[in-house]
Amino acid sequence: MTLLDLKDKVLSMIEEININKETNLPDIDKITKDPDIQNKLNHIINQVQFELSRIKKIPDYIELDVTKNQLIRFKDIEKVANCEIYQLDIVRGVDYEYKAQGTILKCLEDGKLEIEYFKYPKRIDRNTEDDYEFDLSDDVMEIMPYGVAGDLLKSDIANSYGNVYSTRYEQMLSNLDIRYNTGHIEFDESGGLEW
């Protein structure tokens, strides 16, 4: 899903979308006539995507050639992977020790370090293009419009639409399956189990 797709969903839901009268489609140049919503939209989308990325984390993987006693910090991984690291998940390939609460790896031998980690999404700001592609999974992207709508409308005290969307967002979050896989069992001819 692109940023424009998400804006279209949110603004359609809260009935603030600007439709081009000639094409009967959302007006890409000015997707809403409300300047307050226009100014807040990208910032709120960024805030909600970061919240969701900490709930259903975005997995990634990288391999690094390392030397004995080399220290690998989050920023070292971030430079190579071109992303912000949230947490390390699985590290293998060479012997290592965790340092600084798991934010630094000390390599105890030469070799190839394999790192599975969770990353933050790319930040969205005022200048982010509408063709921006989200890193979040499809199930999370279906929840996101409700969180954005709730935050957009929370200061509108004339009606309770912000609360309605926020409540729906919280309900959907409580049903979100945060797993990417459920594991598996394989039976081989010897009758043994492999997990």
Coordinates of N, CA, C and O in Angstrom, one line a residue:
M1 N 0.8 -1.2 0.0 CA 0.0 0.0 0.0 C 0.9 1.2 0.0 O 1.9 1.3 0.7
T2 N 0.5 2.2 -0.8 CA 1.2 3.5 -0.8 C 0.6 4.5 0.2 O -0.5 4.3 0.7
L3 N 1.4 5.6 0.4 CA 0.9 6.6 1.3 C -0.4 7.2 0.7 O -1.3 7.5 1.5
L4 N -0.4 7.4 -0.6 CA -1.7 8.0 -1.2 C -2.9 7.0 -1.0 O -4.0 7.5 -0.7
D5 N -2.6 5.7 -1.1 CA -3.7 4.8 -0.8 C -4.2 4.9 0.6 O -5.5 4.9 0.8
L6 N -3.3 5.0 1.6 CA -3.7 5.2 3.0 C -4.5 6.5 3.2 O -5.5 6.5 3.9
K7 N -4.0 7.6 2.6 CA -4.7 8.9 2.7 C -6.1 8.8 2.2 O -7.0 9.3 2.8
D8 N -6.2 8.1 1.0 CA -7.5 7.9 0.4 C -8.5 7.2 1.3 O -9.6 7.6 1.5
K9 N -8.0 6.1 2.0 CA -8.8 5.3 2.9 C -9.2 6.2 4.1 O -10.4 6.2 4.5
V10 N -8.3 6.8 4.7 CA -8.6 7.6 5.9 C -9.5 8.8 5.6 O -10.5 8.9 6.3
L11 N -9.2 9.5 4.6 CA -10.0 10.7 4.3 C -11.4 10.3 3.8 O -12.4 11.0 4.0
S12 N -11.5 9.2 3.1 CA -12.8 8.7 2.7 C -13.6 8.3 3.9 O -14.8 8.6 4.0
M13 N -13.0 7.6 4.8 CA -13.7 7.2 6.0 C -14.2 8.3 6.9 O -15.3 8.3 7.4
I14 N -13.4 9.4 7.0 CA -13.9 10.5 7.8 C -14.6 11.6 7.0 O -14.9 12.7 7.5
E15 N -14.8 11.3 5.7 CA -15.6 12.2 4.8 C -14.9 13.5 4.6 O -15.6 14.6 4.6
E16 N -13.6 13.5 4.4 CA -12.9 14.7 4.2 C -12.1 14.7 2.9 O -11.2 15.5 2.7
I17 N -12.4 13.7 2.0 CA -11.6 13.6 0.8 C -12.1 14.6 -0.2 O -13.3 14.8 -0.3
N18 N -11.2 15.1 -1.0 CA -11.5 16.0 -2.1 C -11.6 15.2 -3.4 O -10.6 14.7 -3.8
I19 N -12.7 15.1 -4.0 CA -12.9 14.4 -5.2 C -12.9 15.3 -6.4 O -13.5 16.4 -6.4
N20 N -12.1 14.9 -7.4 CA -12.0 15.7 -8.7 C -13.3 15.5 -9.4 O -13.7 14.4 -9.7
K21 N -14.0 16.6 -9.8 CA -15.3 16.5 -10.4 C -15.3 15.9 -11.8 O -16.2 15.3 -12.3
E22 N -14.2 16.1 -12.5 CA -14.0 15.6 -13.9 C -13.8 14.1 -13.9 O -14.3 13.3 -14.7
T23 N -12.9 13.6 -13.0 CA -12.6 12.1 -13.0 C -13.4 11.3 -12.0 O -13.3 10.1 -12.0
N24 N -14.0 12.0 -11.0 CA -14.7 11.3 -9.9 C -13.8 10.5 -9.1 O -14.2 9.5 -8.5
L25 N -12.5 10.9 -9.0 CA -11.5 10.2 -8.2 C -10.9 11.2 -7.3 O -11.0 12.4 -7.4
P26 N -10.2 10.7 -6.2 CA -9.5 11.6 -5.3 C -8.6 12.5 -6.0 O -7.9 12.1 -7.0
D27 N -8.6 13.8 -5.7 CA -7.7 14.8 -6.3 C -6.3 14.7 -5.7 O -6.1 15.0 -4.5
I28 N -5.4 14.2 -6.5 CA -4.0 13.9 -6.0 C -3.3 15.1 -5.6 O -2.6 15.1 -4.6
D29 N -3.5 16.2 -6.2 CA -2.8 17.5 -5.9 C -3.3 18.1 -4.6 O -2.5 18.7 -3.9
K30 N -4.6 17.9 -4.3 CA -5.1 18.5 -3.0 C -6.2 17.5 -2.5 O -7.3 17.6 -2.8
I31 N -5.7 16.4 -1.8 CA -6.5 15.3 -1.4 C -7.6 15.7 -0.4 O -8.6 15.0 -0.3
T32 N -7.4 16.8 0.3 CA -8.4 17.3 1.2 C -8.5 18.8 1.2 O -7.4 19.4 0.9
K33 N -9.6 19.4 1.4 CA -9.8 20.8 1.4 C -9.5 21.4 2.7 O -9.3 22.6 2.9
D34 N -9.4 20.6 3.8 CA -9.2 21.0 5.1 C -7.7 21.2 5.4 O -7.0 20.2 5.5
P35 N -7.3 22.5 5.5 CA -5.8 22.7 5.7 C -5.3 22.1 7.0 O -4.1 21.7 7.1
D36 N -6.1 22.1 8.0 CA -5.6 21.5 9.3 C -5.3 20.0 9.2 O -4.3 19.6 9.6
I37 N -6.2 19.3 8.5 CA -6.0 17.9 8.3 C -4.8 17.7 7.3 O -3.9 16.8 7.6
Q38 N -4.7 18.5 6.3 CA -3.6 18.4 5.4 C -2.3 18.6 6.1 O -1.3 17.8 5.8
N39 N -2.2 19.5 7.0 CA -0.9 19.8 7.7 C -0.6 18.7 8.7 O 0.6 18.5 9.0
K40 N -1.6 18.0 9.3 CA -1.3 17.0 10.3 C -1.2 15.6 9.7 O -0.6 14.7 10.4
L41 N -1.7 15.3 8.5 CA -1.9 14.0 8.1 C -0.6 13.1 8.0 O -0.6 12.0 8.6
N42 N 0.4 13.6 7.4 CA 1.7 12.8 7.3 C 2.3 12.6 8.7 O 2.8 11.5 8.9
H43 N 2.2 13.5 9.5 CA 2.8 13.4 10.9 C 2.1 12.3 11.7 O 2.7 11.5 12.4
I44 N 0.8 12.3 11.6 CA 0.0 11.4 12.3 C 0.1 10.0 11.7 O 0.3 9.0 12.5
I45 N 0.2 9.9 10.4 CA 0.5 8.6 9.8 C 1.8 8.0 10.3 O 1.9 6.8 10.6
N46 N 2.8 8.9 10.3 CA 4.1 8.4 10.8 C 4.0 7.9 12.2 O 4.6 6.8 12.6
Q47 N 3.4 8.6 13.1 CA 3.2 8.3 14.5 C 2.5 6.9 14.6 O 3.0 6.0 15.4
V48 N 1.4 6.7 13.9 CA 0.7 5.5 14.0 C 1.5 4.3 13.4 O 1.5 3.2 14.0
Q49 N 2.2 4.5 12.3 CA 3.0 3.4 11.7 C 4.1 3.0 12.7 O 4.4 1.8 12.8
F50 N 4.7 3.9 13.4 CA 5.7 3.6 14.4 C 5.1 2.8 15.5 O 5.7 1.8 16.0
E51 N 4.0 3.2 16.0 CA 3.3 2.4 17.1 C 3.0 1.0 16.6 O 3.3 0.1 17.3
L52 N 2.5 0.9 15.4 CA 2.1 -0.5 14.9 C 3.4 -1.3 14.7 O 3.3 -2.5 14.8
S53 N 4.5 -0.7 14.3 CA 5.7 -1.5 14.0 C 6.3 -2.0 15.3 O 7.2 -2.9 15.2
R54 N 6.0 -1.5 16.4 CA 6.4 -2.0 17.7 C 5.5 -3.1 18.2 O 5.9 -3.9 19.1
I55 N 4.3 -3.2 17.7 CA 3.4 -4.2 18.0 C 3.6 -5.5 17.1 O 3.8 -6.6 17.6
K56 N 3.4 -5.3 15.8 CA 3.8 -6.3 14.9 C 5.0 -5.9 14.2 O 5.0 -5.1 13.3
K57 N 6.1 -6.4 14.7 CA 7.4 -5.9 14.3 C 7.7 -6.3 12.8 O 7.2 -7.2 12.3
I58 N 8.6 -5.5 12.2 CA 9.0 -5.6 10.8 C 10.4 -6.4 10.8 O 11.4 -5.8 11.2
P59 N 10.4 -7.7 10.4 CA 11.6 -8.4 10.4 C 12.5 -8.1 9.2 O 12.0 -7.8 8.1
D60 N 13.8 -8.3 9.4 CA 14.7 -8.1 8.3 C 16.0 -9.0 8.6 O 16.1 -9.5 9.8
Y61 N 16.9 -9.1 7.7 CA 18.1 -9.9 7.8 C 19.2 -9.3 7.1 O 19.1 -8.6 6.1
I62 N 20.4 -9.5 7.7 CA 21.6 -9.0 7.1 C 22.8 -9.9 7.5 O 22.8 -10.5 8.5
E63 N 23.8 -9.9 6.6 CA 25.0 -10.7 6.8 C 26.2 -9.7 6.8 O 26.3 -8.8 5.9
L64 N 27.1 -9.8 7.8 CA 28.3 -8.9 7.9 C 29.5 -9.8 8.0 O 29.6 -10.7 8.8
D65 N 30.6 -9.4 7.2 CA 31.9 -10.1 7.4 C 32.5 -9.4 8.6 O 32.6 -8.1 8.6
V66 N 33.0 -10.1 9.6 CA 33.5 -9.6 10.9 C 34.8 -10.2 11.2 O 35.2 -11.2 10.7
T67 N 35.5 -9.5 12.1 CA 36.8 -10.0 12.5 C 36.8 -10.1 14.1 O 35.9 -9.5 14.7
K68 N 37.7 -10.9 14.6 CA 37.8 -11.2 16.0 C 37.9 -9.8 16.8 O 38.6 -9.0 16.4
N69 N 37.1 -9.7 17.9 CA 37.1 -8.5 18.8 C 36.4 -7.3 18.1 O 36.4 -6.3 18.8
Q70 N 35.9 -7.4 16.9 CA 35.1 -6.3 16.3 C 33.8 -6.1 17.1 O 33.1 -7.0 17.5
L71 N 33.5 -4.8 17.3 CA 32.3 -4.4 18.0 C 31.3 -4.0 16.9 O 31.6 -3.2 16.0
I72 N 30.1 -4.6 16.9 CA 29.0 -4.3 15.9 C 27.9 -3.6 16.7 O 27.3 -4.1 17.6
R73 N 27.7 -2.3 16.4 CA 26.6 -1.5 17.0 C 25.4 -1.4 16.1 O 25.5 -1.7 14.9
F74 N 24.3 -1.0 16.7 CA 23.1 -0.8 15.9 C 23.4 0.1 14.7 O 23.0 -0.2 13.6
K75 N 24.1 1.2 15.0 CA 24.4 2.1 13.9 C 25.2 1.5 12.7 O 25.1 1.9 11.6
D76 N 26.1 0.5 13.1 CA 26.8 -0.2 12.0 C 25.9 -1.0 11.1 O 26.0 -1.1 9.9
I77 N 24.9 -1.7 11.8 CA 23.9 -2.5 11.0 C 23.0 -1.5 10.2 O 22.7 -1.7 9.0
E78 N 22.6 -0.4 10.8 CA 21.8 0.6 10.2 C 22.4 1.2 8.9 O 21.7 1.4 7.9
K79 N 23.7 1.4 9.0 CA 24.4 1.9 7.8 C 24.3 1.0 6.6 O 24.1 1.4 5.5
V80 N 24.6 -0.3 6.9 CA 24.6 -1.3 5.8 C 23.2 -1.6 5.3 O 22.9 -1.7 4.2
A81 N 22.2 -1.7 6.3 CA 20.9 -2.1 5.9 C 20.0 -0.9 5.5 O 18.9 -1.1 5.0
N82 N 20.5 0.3 5.7 CA 19.8 1.5 5.4 C 18.4 1.6 6.0 O 17.4 1.8 5.4
C83 N 18.4 1.4 7.3 CA 17.2 1.4 8.1 C 17.5 1.7 9.6 O 18.7 1.6 10.0
E84 N 16.5 2.0 10.4 CA 16.7 2.1 11.8 C 16.3 0.8 12.5 O 15.3 0.2 12.2
I85 N 17.2 0.3 13.4 CA 17.0 -0.9 14.1 C 16.1 -0.7 15.3 O 16.3 0.2 16.1
Y86 N 15.2 -1.6 15.5 CA 14.4 -1.6 16.8 C 14.9 -2.6 17.8 O 15.2 -2.2 18.9
Q87 N 15.1 -3.9 17.3 CA 15.6 -4.9 18.2 C 16.4 -5.9 17.4 O 16.0 -6.2 16.3
L88 N 17.4 -6.5 18.0 CA 18.0 -7.7 17.5 C 17.1 -8.9 17.8 O 16.6 -9.0 18.9
D89 N 17.1 -9.9 16.9 CA 16.3 -11.1 17.2 C 17.2 -12.3 17.3 O 17.4 -12.8 18.4
I90 N 17.7 -12.7 16.2 CA 18.6 -13.9 16.2 C 19.9 -13.6 15.6 O 20.0 -12.9 14.5
V91 N 21.0 -14.0 16.3 CA 22.4 -13.7 15.8 C 23.1 -15.1 15.7 O 23.0 -15.9 16.7
R92 N 23.7 -15.4 14.6 CA 24.4 -16.6 14.5 C 25.6 -16.5 13.4 O 25.7 -15.5 12.8
G93 N 26.3 -17.5 13.3 CA 27.4 -17.5 12.3 C 28.8 -17.5 12.9 O 29.7 -18.3 12.5
V94 N 29.0 -16.7 13.9 CA 30.3 -16.7 14.7 C 29.9 -16.6 16.2 O 28.8 -16.1 16.5
D95 N 30.9 -16.9 17.0 CA 30.7 -16.7 18.4 C 30.7 -15.2 18.7 O 31.5 -14.5 18.1
Y96 N 29.9 -14.8 19.7 CA 29.8 -13.4 20.0 C 29.3 -13.3 21.4 O 28.9 -14.2 22.1
E97 N 29.4 -12.1 22.0 CA 28.9 -11.7 23.3 C 28.0 -10.4 23.1 O 28.4 -9.6 22.3
Y98 N 26.9 -10.4 23.8 CA 26.1 -9.2 23.9 C 26.8 -8.2 24.8 O 27.2 -8.6 25.9
K99 N 26.8 -6.9 24.5 CA 27.2 -5.8 25.3 C 26.2 -4.7 25.3 O 25.4 -4.7 24.4
A100 N 26.2 -3.9 26.3 CA 25.3 -2.7 26.4 C 23.9 -3.0 26.2 O 23.2 -2.5 25.3
Q101 N 23.4 -4.0 27.0 CA 22.0 -4.4 26.9 C 21.6 -4.9 25.6 O 20.4 -4.7 25.1
G102 N 22.5 -5.6 24.9 CA 22.1 -6.2 23.6 C 22.2 -5.2 22.4 O 21.7 -5.6 21.3
T103 N 22.7 -4.0 22.6 CA 22.8 -3.1 21.5 C 24.2 -3.1 20.8 O 24.4 -2.5 19.8
I104 N 25.1 -3.9 21.4 CA 26.4 -4.0 20.8 C 26.8 -5.5 20.8 O 26.5 -6.2 21.8
L105 N 27.3 -6.0 19.7 CA 27.8 -7.4 19.6 C 29.3 -7.4 19.5 O 29.9 -6.7 18.7
K106 N 30.0 -8.2 20.4 CA 31.4 -8.3 20.3 C 31.7 -9.7 19.7 O 31.3 -10.7 20.2
C107 N 32.3 -9.6 18.5 CA 32.6 -10.8 17.8 C 33.8 -11.5 18.4 O 34.9 -10.9 18.6
L108 N 33.8 -12.8 18.6 CA 34.8 -13.5 19.3 C 35.7 -14.3 18.3 O 36.6 -15.0 18.7
E109 N 35.4 -14.2 17.0 CA 36.1 -14.9 15.9 C 35.8 -14.2 14.6 O 34.9 -13.4 14.5
D110 N 36.7 -14.5 13.6 CA 36.5 -14.0 12.3 C 35.4 -14.8 11.6 O 35.2 -16.0 11.9
G111 N 34.7 -14.2 10.7 CA 33.7 -15.0 9.9 C 32.5 -14.1 9.4 O 32.6 -12.9 9.3
K112 N 31.4 -14.8 9.1 CA 30.2 -14.1 8.6 C 29.2 -14.1 9.8 O 28.8 -15.2 10.2
L113 N 28.8 -12.9 10.2 CA 27.8 -12.8 11.2 C 26.4 -12.6 10.5 O 26.2 -11.7 9.7
E114 N 25.5 -13.5 10.9 CA 24.1 -13.4 10.4 C 23.2 -12.8 11.4 O 23.2 -13.3 12.5
I115 N 22.5 -11.8 11.1 CA 21.7 -11.1 12.0 C 20.3 -10.9 11.5 O 20.0 -10.4 10.5
E116 N 19.3 -11.5 12.3 CA 17.9 -11.2 12.1 C 17.5 -10.2 13.1 O 17.8 -10.3 14.3
Y117 N 16.8 -9.2 12.6 CA 16.4 -8.1 13.5 C 15.1 -7.5 13.1 O 14.5 -7.9 12.1
F118 N 14.6 -6.6 14.0 CA 13.4 -5.9 13.7 C 13.7 -4.5 13.4 O 14.6 -3.9 14.2
K119 N 13.1 -3.9 12.5 CA 13.4 -2.5 12.1 C 12.2 -1.6 12.2 O 11.1 -2.1 12.2
Y120 N 12.5 -0.3 12.3 CA 11.5 0.7 12.2 C 11.2 0.9 10.8 O 12.0 0.8 9.9
P121 N 10.0 1.4 10.5 CA 9.7 1.8 9.1 C 10.4 3.1 8.7 O 10.9 3.8 9.6
K122 N 10.5 3.4 7.5 CA 11.0 4.6 7.0 C 10.1 5.8 7.5 O 8.9 5.6 7.4
R123 N 10.7 6.8 8.0 CA 9.9 7.9 8.5 C 9.1 8.7 7.4 O 9.6 8.9 6.3
I124 N 8.0 9.1 7.8 CA 7.1 9.9 6.9 C 7.1 11.3 7.5 O 6.9 11.5 8.6
D125 N 7.4 12.3 6.6 CA 7.3 13.7 7.1 C 6.6 14.5 6.0 O 6.0 13.9 5.1
R126 N 6.6 15.8 6.2 CA 5.8 16.7 5.3 C 6.3 16.5 3.8 O 5.5 16.8 2.9
N127 N 7.5 16.1 3.6 CA 8.1 16.1 2.2 C 8.0 14.7 1.6 O 8.4 14.5 0.5
T128 N 7.5 13.7 2.3 CA 7.4 12.3 1.8 C 6.4 12.3 0.6 O 5.3 12.8 0.7
E129 N 6.9 11.6 -0.4 CA 6.1 11.5 -1.7 C 4.9 10.5 -1.5 O 5.1 9.6 -0.7
D130 N 3.9 10.7 -2.2 CA 2.7 9.9 -2.0 C 2.9 8.5 -2.6 O 2.1 7.6 -2.3
D131 N 4.0 8.2 -3.3 CA 4.2 6.8 -3.8 C 5.1 6.0 -2.8 O 5.4 4.9 -3.0
Y132 N 5.3 6.6 -1.6 CA 6.0 5.9 -0.5 C 5.3 4.5 -0.2 O 4.0 4.5 -0.2
E133 N 6.0 3.5 -0.2 CA 5.5 2.1 0.1 C 5.7 1.7 1.6 O 6.9 1.8 2.0
F134 N 4.7 1.3 2.3 CA 4.8 0.9 3.7 C 5.5 -0.4 3.8 O 5.3 -1.3 3.0
D135 N 6.3 -0.6 4.9 CA 6.9 -1.9 5.2 C 6.0 -2.8 6.0 O 6.4 -3.9 6.3
L136 N 4.9 -2.3 6.5 CA 4.0 -3.0 7.4 C 3.3 -4.1 6.7 O 3.0 -3.9 5.5
S137 N 2.9 -5.1 7.4 CA 2.1 -6.2 6.8 C 0.7 -5.8 6.4 O 0.2 -4.8 7.0
D138 N 0.1 -6.5 5.6 CA -1.3 -6.2 5.1 C -2.3 -6.1 6.2 O -3.2 -5.2 6.3
D139 N -2.2 -7.0 7.2 CA -3.2 -7.0 8.3 C -3.0 -5.8 9.1 O -4.0 -5.2 9.6
V140 N -1.8 -5.3 9.3 CA -1.6 -4.0 10.1 C -2.1 -2.8 9.2 O -2.6 -1.9 9.8
M141 N -1.9 -2.9 7.9 CA -2.3 -1.8 7.1 C -3.8 -1.6 7.1 O -4.3 -0.5 6.8
E142 N -4.6 -2.7 7.4 CA -6.0 -2.6 7.4 C -6.5 -2.0 8.7 O -7.6 -1.4 8.8
I143 N -5.7 -2.0 9.8 CA -6.0 -1.4 11.1 C -5.6 0.1 11.1 O -6.2 0.9 11.7
M144 N -4.5 0.4 10.4 CA -3.9 1.7 10.5 C -4.8 2.9 10.2 O -4.8 3.9 10.9
P145 N -5.7 2.8 9.2 CA -6.6 3.9 8.9 C -7.5 4.3 10.1 O -7.7 5.5 10.4
Y146 N -7.9 3.4 11.0 CA -8.7 3.7 12.2 C -7.8 4.5 13.2 O -8.3 5.4 13.8
G147 N -6.6 4.1 13.4 CA -5.7 4.8 14.3 C -5.4 6.2 13.8 O -5.4 7.2 14.6
V148 N -5.2 6.4 12.5 CA -5.0 7.7 11.9 C -6.2 8.5 12.1 O -6.2 9.7 12.5
A149 N -7.4 8.0 11.7 CA -8.6 8.7 11.8 C -8.9 9.2 13.2 O -9.3 10.3 13.5
G150 N -8.7 8.3 14.2 CA -8.9 8.6 15.6 C -8.0 9.7 16.1 O -8.5 10.7 16.7
D151 N -6.8 9.7 15.7 CA -5.8 10.8 16.1 C -6.2 12.1 15.3 O -6.0 13.2 15.9
L152 N -6.6 12.0 14.1 CA -6.9 13.2 13.3 C -8.1 13.9 14.0 O -8.2 15.2 14.0
L153 N -9.1 13.2 14.5 CA -10.3 13.8 15.0 C -10.4 13.9 16.5 O -11.4 14.3 17.0
K154 N -9.4 13.5 17.2 CA -9.5 13.5 18.7 C -9.7 14.9 19.3 O -10.2 15.0 20.3
S155 N -9.2 15.9 18.6 CA -9.4 17.3 19.1 C -10.7 17.9 18.7 O -11.0 19.0 19.2
D156 N -11.5 17.2 17.9 CA -12.8 17.8 17.5 C -13.8 17.4 18.6 O -14.4 16.4 18.6
I157 N -14.0 18.4 19.5 CA -14.9 18.1 20.6 C -16.4 18.3 20.2 O -17.3 18.0 21.0
A158 N -16.7 18.8 19.0 CA -18.1 19.0 18.6 C -18.8 17.7 18.4 O -20.0 17.6 18.5
N159 N -18.0 16.6 18.0 CA -18.6 15.3 17.9 C -17.6 14.3 18.4 O -16.5 14.6 18.8
S160 N -18.1 13.0 18.5 CA -17.2 12.0 19.1 C -16.7 11.0 18.1 O -16.3 9.9 18.4
Y161 N -16.6 11.5 16.8 CA -16.0 10.6 15.8 C -14.6 10.1 16.1 O -14.3 9.0 15.9
G162 N -13.8 11.0 16.7 CA -12.4 10.6 17.1 C -12.5 9.4 18.0 O -11.7 8.4 17.8
N163 N -13.4 9.4 19.0 CA -13.5 8.3 20.0 C -14.0 7.0 19.3 O -13.6 5.9 19.6
V164 N -14.9 7.2 18.3 CA -15.4 6.0 17.6 C -14.3 5.3 16.9 O -14.2 4.1 17.0
Y165 N -13.5 6.1 16.1 CA -12.4 5.4 15.4 C -11.3 4.9 16.3 O -10.8 3.9 16.0
S166 N -11.0 5.6 17.4 CA -10.0 5.2 18.3 C -10.5 3.9 19.0 O -9.6 2.9 19.2
T167 N -11.7 3.8 19.3 CA -12.2 2.5 20.0 C -12.2 1.4 19.0 O -11.7 0.3 19.4
R168 N -12.5 1.6 17.8 CA -12.4 0.6 16.7 C -11.0 0.1 16.5 O -10.7 -1.0 16.4
Y169 N -10.1 1.1 16.5 CA -8.6 0.8 16.4 C -8.2 -0.1 17.5 O -7.5 -1.1 17.2
E170 N -8.5 0.2 18.7 CA -8.1 -0.6 19.9 C -8.7 -2.0 19.8 O -8.0 -3.0 20.1
Q171 N -9.9 -2.1 19.3 CA -10.5 -3.4 19.2 C -9.8 -4.3 18.1 O -9.5 -5.4 18.3
M172 N -9.5 -3.6 17.0 CA -8.7 -4.3 16.0 C -7.3 -4.7 16.4 O -6.9 -5.8 16.1
L173 N -6.7 -3.8 17.2 CA -5.4 -4.1 17.7 C -5.4 -5.4 18.6 O -4.5 -6.2 18.6
S174 N -6.4 -5.5 19.4 CA -6.5 -6.6 20.4 C -6.7 -7.9 19.6 O -6.4 -9.0 20.2
N175 N -7.1 -7.9 18.4 CA -7.3 -9.2 17.6 C -6.1 -9.4 16.6 O -6.1 -10.4 15.9
L176 N -5.2 -8.5 16.6 CA -4.0 -8.6 15.7 C -3.2 -9.8 16.1 O -2.7 -10.0 17.2
D177 N -2.9 -10.7 15.1 CA -2.0 -11.8 15.3 C -0.6 -11.3 15.0 O -0.3 -10.9 13.9
I178 N 0.3 -11.2 16.0 CA 1.6 -10.7 15.8 C 2.6 -11.6 15.2 O 3.8 -11.3 14.9
R179 N 2.2 -12.9 15.0 CA 3.2 -13.9 14.5 C 3.3 -13.8 13.0 O 2.3 -13.4 12.3
Y180 N 4.5 -14.1 12.5 CA 4.7 -14.3 11.1 C 4.6 -15.7 10.6 O 4.2 -16.0 9.5
N181 N 4.9 -16.6 11.5 CA 4.7 -18.0 11.2 C 4.3 -18.7 12.5 O 4.4 -18.2 13.6
T182 N 3.7 -19.9 12.4 CA 3.2 -20.6 13.5 C 4.1 -21.8 13.8 O 3.7 -22.7 14.6
G183 N 5.2 -22.0 13.2 CA 6.1 -23.1 13.4 C 5.5 -24.3 12.6 O 4.5 -24.2 12.0
H184 N 6.3 -25.4 12.6 CA 5.8 -26.6 11.9 C 6.5 -27.8 12.4 O 7.5 -27.7 13.1
I185 N 5.9 -28.9 12.2 CA 6.4 -30.2 12.6 C 6.5 -31.1 11.3 O 5.6 -31.1 10.5
E186 N 7.7 -31.7 11.2 CA 7.9 -32.6 10.0 C 8.1 -34.1 10.5 O 8.8 -34.3 11.5
F187 N 7.5 -35.0 9.9 CA 7.7 -36.4 10.2 C 8.5 -37.0 9.1 O 8.3 -36.8 7.9
D188 N 9.6 -37.7 9.5 CA 10.4 -38.4 8.5 C 10.2 -39.9 8.6 O 9.4 -40.4 9.5
E189 N 10.8 -40.6 7.7 CA 10.6 -42.1 7.6 C 11.0 -42.8 8.9 O 10.5 -43.9 9.2
S190 N 12.0 -42.3 9.6 CA 12.5 -43.0 10.8 C 11.5 -42.8 12.0 O 11.7 -43.5 13.0
G191 N 10.5 -42.0 11.8 CA 9.5 -41.9 12.9 C 9.8 -40.8 13.9 O 9.1 -40.6 14.8
G192 N 10.9 -40.1 13.7 CA 11.3 -39.1 14.6 C 10.6 -37.8 14.3 O 10.0 -37.6 13.2
L193 N 10.7 -36.9 15.2 CA 10.1 -35.5 15.0 C 11.2 -34.5 14.8 O 12.3 -34.6 15.4
E194 N 10.9 -33.6 14.0 CA 11.9 -32.4 13.7 C 11.1 -31.2 13.9 O 10.1 -30.9 13.3
W195 N 11.6 -30.3 14.8 CA 10.9 -29.0 15.1 C 11.5 -27.9 14.4 O 12.6 -27.8 14.2

